[in-house]
Coordinates of C-alpha atoms in Angstrom, one line a residue:
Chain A
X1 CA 4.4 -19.0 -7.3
X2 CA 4.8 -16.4 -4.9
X3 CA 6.0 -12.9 -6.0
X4 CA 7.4 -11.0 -3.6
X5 CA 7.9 -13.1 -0.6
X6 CA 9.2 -12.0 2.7
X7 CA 10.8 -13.8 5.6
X8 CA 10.4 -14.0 8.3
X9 CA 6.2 -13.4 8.8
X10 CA 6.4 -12.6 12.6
X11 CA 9.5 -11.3 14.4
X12 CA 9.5 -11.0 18.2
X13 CA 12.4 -9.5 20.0
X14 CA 13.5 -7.4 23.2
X15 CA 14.3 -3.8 22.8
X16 CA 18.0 -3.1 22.2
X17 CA 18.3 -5.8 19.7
X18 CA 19.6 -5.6 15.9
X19 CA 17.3 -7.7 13.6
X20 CA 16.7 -8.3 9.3
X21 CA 13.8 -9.1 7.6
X22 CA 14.5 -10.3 3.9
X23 CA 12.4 -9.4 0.6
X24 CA 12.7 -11.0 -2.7
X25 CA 10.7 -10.3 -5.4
X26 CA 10.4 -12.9 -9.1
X27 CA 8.6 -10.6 -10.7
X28 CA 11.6 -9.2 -12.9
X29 CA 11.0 -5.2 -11.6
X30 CA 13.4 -2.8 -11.2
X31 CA 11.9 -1.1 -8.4
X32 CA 11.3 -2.3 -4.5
X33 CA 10.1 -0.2 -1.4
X34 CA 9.9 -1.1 2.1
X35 CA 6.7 0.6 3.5
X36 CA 5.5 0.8 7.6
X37 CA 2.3 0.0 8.7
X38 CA 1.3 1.1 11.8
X39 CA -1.1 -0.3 14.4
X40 CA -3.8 2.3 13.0
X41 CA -3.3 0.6 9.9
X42 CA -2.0 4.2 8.5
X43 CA 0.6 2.8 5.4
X44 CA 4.1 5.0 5.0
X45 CA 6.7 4.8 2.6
X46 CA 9.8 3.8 4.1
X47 CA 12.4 3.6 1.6
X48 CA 12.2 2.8 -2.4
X49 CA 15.4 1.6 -4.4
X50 CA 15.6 1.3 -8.3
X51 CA 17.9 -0.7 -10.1
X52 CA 20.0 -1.2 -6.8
X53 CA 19.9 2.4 -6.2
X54 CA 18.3 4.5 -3.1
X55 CA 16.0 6.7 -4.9
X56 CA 13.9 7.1 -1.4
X57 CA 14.5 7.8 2.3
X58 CA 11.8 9.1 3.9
X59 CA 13.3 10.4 6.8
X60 CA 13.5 6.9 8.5
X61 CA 15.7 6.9 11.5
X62 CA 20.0 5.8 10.5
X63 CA 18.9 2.8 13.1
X64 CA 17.1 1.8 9.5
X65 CA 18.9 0.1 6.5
X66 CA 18.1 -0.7 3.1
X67 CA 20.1 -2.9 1.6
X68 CA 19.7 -4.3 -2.3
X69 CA 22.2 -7.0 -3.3
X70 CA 20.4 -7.4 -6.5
X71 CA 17.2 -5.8 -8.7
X72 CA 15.4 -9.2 -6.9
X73 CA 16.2 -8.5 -3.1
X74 CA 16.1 -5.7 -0.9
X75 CA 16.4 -6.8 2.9
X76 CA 16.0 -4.1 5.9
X77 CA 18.3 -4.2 9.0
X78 CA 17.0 -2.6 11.9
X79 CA 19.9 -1.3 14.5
X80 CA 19.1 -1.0 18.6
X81 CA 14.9 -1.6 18.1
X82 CA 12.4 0.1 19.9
X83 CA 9.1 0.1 21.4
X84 CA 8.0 2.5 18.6
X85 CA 9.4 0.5 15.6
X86 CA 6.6 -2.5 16.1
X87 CA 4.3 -2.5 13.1
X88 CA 3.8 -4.5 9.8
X89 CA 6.3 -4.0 7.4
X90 CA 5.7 -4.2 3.4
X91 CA 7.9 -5.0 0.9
X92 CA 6.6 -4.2 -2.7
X93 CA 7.8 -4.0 -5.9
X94 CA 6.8 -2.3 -9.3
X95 CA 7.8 -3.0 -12.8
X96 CA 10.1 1.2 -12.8
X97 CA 9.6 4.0 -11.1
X98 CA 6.8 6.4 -12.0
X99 CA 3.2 5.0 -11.6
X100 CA 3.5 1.3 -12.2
X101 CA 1.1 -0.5 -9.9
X102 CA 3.1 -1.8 -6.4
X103 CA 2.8 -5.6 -5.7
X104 CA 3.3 -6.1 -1.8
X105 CA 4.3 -9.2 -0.2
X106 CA 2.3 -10.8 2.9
X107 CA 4.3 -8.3 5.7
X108 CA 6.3 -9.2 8.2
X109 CA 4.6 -8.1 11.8
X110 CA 7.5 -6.8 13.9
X111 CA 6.7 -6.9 18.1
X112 CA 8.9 -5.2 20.2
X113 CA 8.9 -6.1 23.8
Chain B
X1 CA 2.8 16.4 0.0
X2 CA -0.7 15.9 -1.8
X3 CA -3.1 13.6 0.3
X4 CA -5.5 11.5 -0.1
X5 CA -8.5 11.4 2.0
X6 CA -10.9 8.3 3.2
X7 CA -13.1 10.5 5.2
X8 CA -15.2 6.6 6.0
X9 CA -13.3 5.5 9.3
X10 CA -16.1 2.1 9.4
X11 CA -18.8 1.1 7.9
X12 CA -21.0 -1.7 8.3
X13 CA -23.5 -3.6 5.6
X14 CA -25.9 -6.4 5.7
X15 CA -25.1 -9.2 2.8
X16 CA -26.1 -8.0 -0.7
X17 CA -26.5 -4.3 0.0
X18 CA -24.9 -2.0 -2.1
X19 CA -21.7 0.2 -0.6
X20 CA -19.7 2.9 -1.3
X21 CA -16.1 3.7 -0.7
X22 CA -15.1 7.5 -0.8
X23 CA -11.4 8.7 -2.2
X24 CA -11.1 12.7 -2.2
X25 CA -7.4 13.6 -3.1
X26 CA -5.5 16.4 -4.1
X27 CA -3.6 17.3 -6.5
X28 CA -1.3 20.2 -8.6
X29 CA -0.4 17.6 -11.2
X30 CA -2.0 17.4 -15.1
X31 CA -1.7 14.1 -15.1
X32 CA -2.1 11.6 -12.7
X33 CA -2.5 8.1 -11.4
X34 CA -5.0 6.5 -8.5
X35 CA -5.3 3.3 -7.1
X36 CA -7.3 0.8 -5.0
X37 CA -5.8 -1.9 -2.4
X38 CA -7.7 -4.4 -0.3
X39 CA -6.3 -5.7 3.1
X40 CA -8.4 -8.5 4.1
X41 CA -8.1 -9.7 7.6
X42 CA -5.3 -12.1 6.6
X43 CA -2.9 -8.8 6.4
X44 CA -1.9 -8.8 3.0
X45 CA -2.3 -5.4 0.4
X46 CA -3.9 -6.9 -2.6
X47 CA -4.5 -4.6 -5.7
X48 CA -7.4 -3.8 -7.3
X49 CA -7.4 -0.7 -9.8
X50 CA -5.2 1.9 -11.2
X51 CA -6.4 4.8 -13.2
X52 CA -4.9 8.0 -15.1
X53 CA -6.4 11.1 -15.1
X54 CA -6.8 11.1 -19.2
X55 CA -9.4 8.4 -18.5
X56 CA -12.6 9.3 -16.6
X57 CA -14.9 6.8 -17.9
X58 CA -16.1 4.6 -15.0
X59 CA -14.7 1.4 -14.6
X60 CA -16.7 -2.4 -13.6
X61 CA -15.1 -5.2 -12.6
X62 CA -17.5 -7.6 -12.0
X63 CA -19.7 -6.2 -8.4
X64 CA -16.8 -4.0 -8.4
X65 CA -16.6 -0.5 -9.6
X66 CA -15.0 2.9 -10.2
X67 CA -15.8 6.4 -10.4
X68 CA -13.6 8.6 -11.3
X69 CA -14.8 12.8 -11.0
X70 CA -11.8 15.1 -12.1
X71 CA -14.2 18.1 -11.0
X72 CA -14.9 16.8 -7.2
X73 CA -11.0 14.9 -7.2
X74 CA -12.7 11.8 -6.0
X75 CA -12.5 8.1 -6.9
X76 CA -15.2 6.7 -5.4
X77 CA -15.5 3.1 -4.9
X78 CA -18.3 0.7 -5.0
X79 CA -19.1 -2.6 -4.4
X80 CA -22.5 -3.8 -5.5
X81 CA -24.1 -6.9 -3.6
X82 CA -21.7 -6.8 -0.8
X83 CA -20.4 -10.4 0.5
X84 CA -18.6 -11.4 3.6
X85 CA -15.8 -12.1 1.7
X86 CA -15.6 -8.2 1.1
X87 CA -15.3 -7.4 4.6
X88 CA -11.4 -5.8 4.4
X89 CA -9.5 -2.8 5.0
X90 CA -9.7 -0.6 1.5
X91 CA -6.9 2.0 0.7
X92 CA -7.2 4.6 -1.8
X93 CA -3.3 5.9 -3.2
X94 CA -2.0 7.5 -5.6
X95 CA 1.6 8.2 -6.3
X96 CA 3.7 11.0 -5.4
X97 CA 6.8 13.6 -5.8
X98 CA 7.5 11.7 -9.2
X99 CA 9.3 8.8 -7.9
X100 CA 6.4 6.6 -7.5
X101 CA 6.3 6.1 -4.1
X102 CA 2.4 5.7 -2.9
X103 CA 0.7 8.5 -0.3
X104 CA -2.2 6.3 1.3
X105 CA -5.1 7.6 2.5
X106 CA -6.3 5.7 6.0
X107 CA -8.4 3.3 4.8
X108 CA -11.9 2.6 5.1
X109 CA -12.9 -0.6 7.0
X110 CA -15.3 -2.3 5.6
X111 CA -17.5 -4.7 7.8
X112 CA -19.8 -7.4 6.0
X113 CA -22.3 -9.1 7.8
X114 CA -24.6 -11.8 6.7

């Protein structure tokens, strides 16, 4: 049973272009966080939503958005891409906010061309 | 915001050797969390520990274990009788500005070979 699961695993696209990637988590927690990885393998908190609510933004570009449907899902749509957006991307969750451990799903690798 | 540092960029074992992982962070809080994460070359952020600052007794886990020094702010990491199944990107964490987001240090890549 996976736990948090992301889709897709590898996204290639041209610069310019609008693209999602999707996270859902089973795991019953009320909070989920998109973090960056970058290709230095240096790990940043993106964004972090409890409950359905933004609690997060760490000054992510507006071409960036969060969006939870439900406490399950919380997908990212990324507006007019760039070279500099290519990296990993992690979805996690945690049981609530404060200083539950973070399950991360297997990361989607976003490529830029 | 408080950091966390892996000062160990690489490092490289022969099979069954002993190895340690440093954490140094910082912090202005009384109490605190830390944790542990292992990227193996498949790409995925497995975890492996979380400790609170009331608890300072080391922690084993099988070849793995913990130390925890409040005095030094480290959380060193070690891994006794390395394997190649080791060999994996480790990230030290710990949560920050109260909302539980996770400040990573840069990781420490850790090569095994036999």
């Amino acid at each position: 049973d996976t736990a948090v699961s992301q889709t897709p695993k590898y996204l290639v696209t041209q610069m310019g272009n609008d693209k999602s990637i999707k996270c859902e988590q089973n795991l019953g927690h009320d909070t989920m966080y998109w973090y960056k990885q970058d290709s230095k393998k240096f790990l940043k908190i993106m964004f972090s939503y409890n409950n359905k609510e933004l609690i997060i933004n760490e000054t992510v570009p507006n071409r960036f958005s969060p969006k939870s449907p439900d406490k399950a899902h919380l997908n990212l749509h990324i507006n007019s891409l760039e070279l500099g957006d290519s990296a990993v991307y992690f979805c996690a969750s945690s049981l609530s906010g404060g200083t539950d451990e973070q399950f991360f799903g297997p990361g989607t690798r976003l490529t830029v061309l | 915001a408080q950091k966390v540092t892996q000062a160990q960029t690489e490092i490289s074992v022969v099979e069954k050797e002993d190895v340690t992982l440093d954490c140094v962070y910082e912090t202005r809080d009384t109490t605190y969390y830390l944790f542990w994460y292992k990227q193996p070359p498949s790409g995925e952020l497995v975890f492996l520990i979380r400790r609170n600052s009331f608890d300072e007794q080391n922690e084993i886990s099988g070849r793995y274990s913990w130390n925890f020094q409040k005095s030094t702010s480290s959380f060193n990491f070690t891994i006794t009788a390395s394997q190649v199944v080791d060999s994996a990107v480790y990230f030290c964490a710990r949560p920050s500005g109260g909302y539980n987001k996770l400040i990573f240090g840069a990781g420490t890549r850790l090569a095994v070979h036999p």
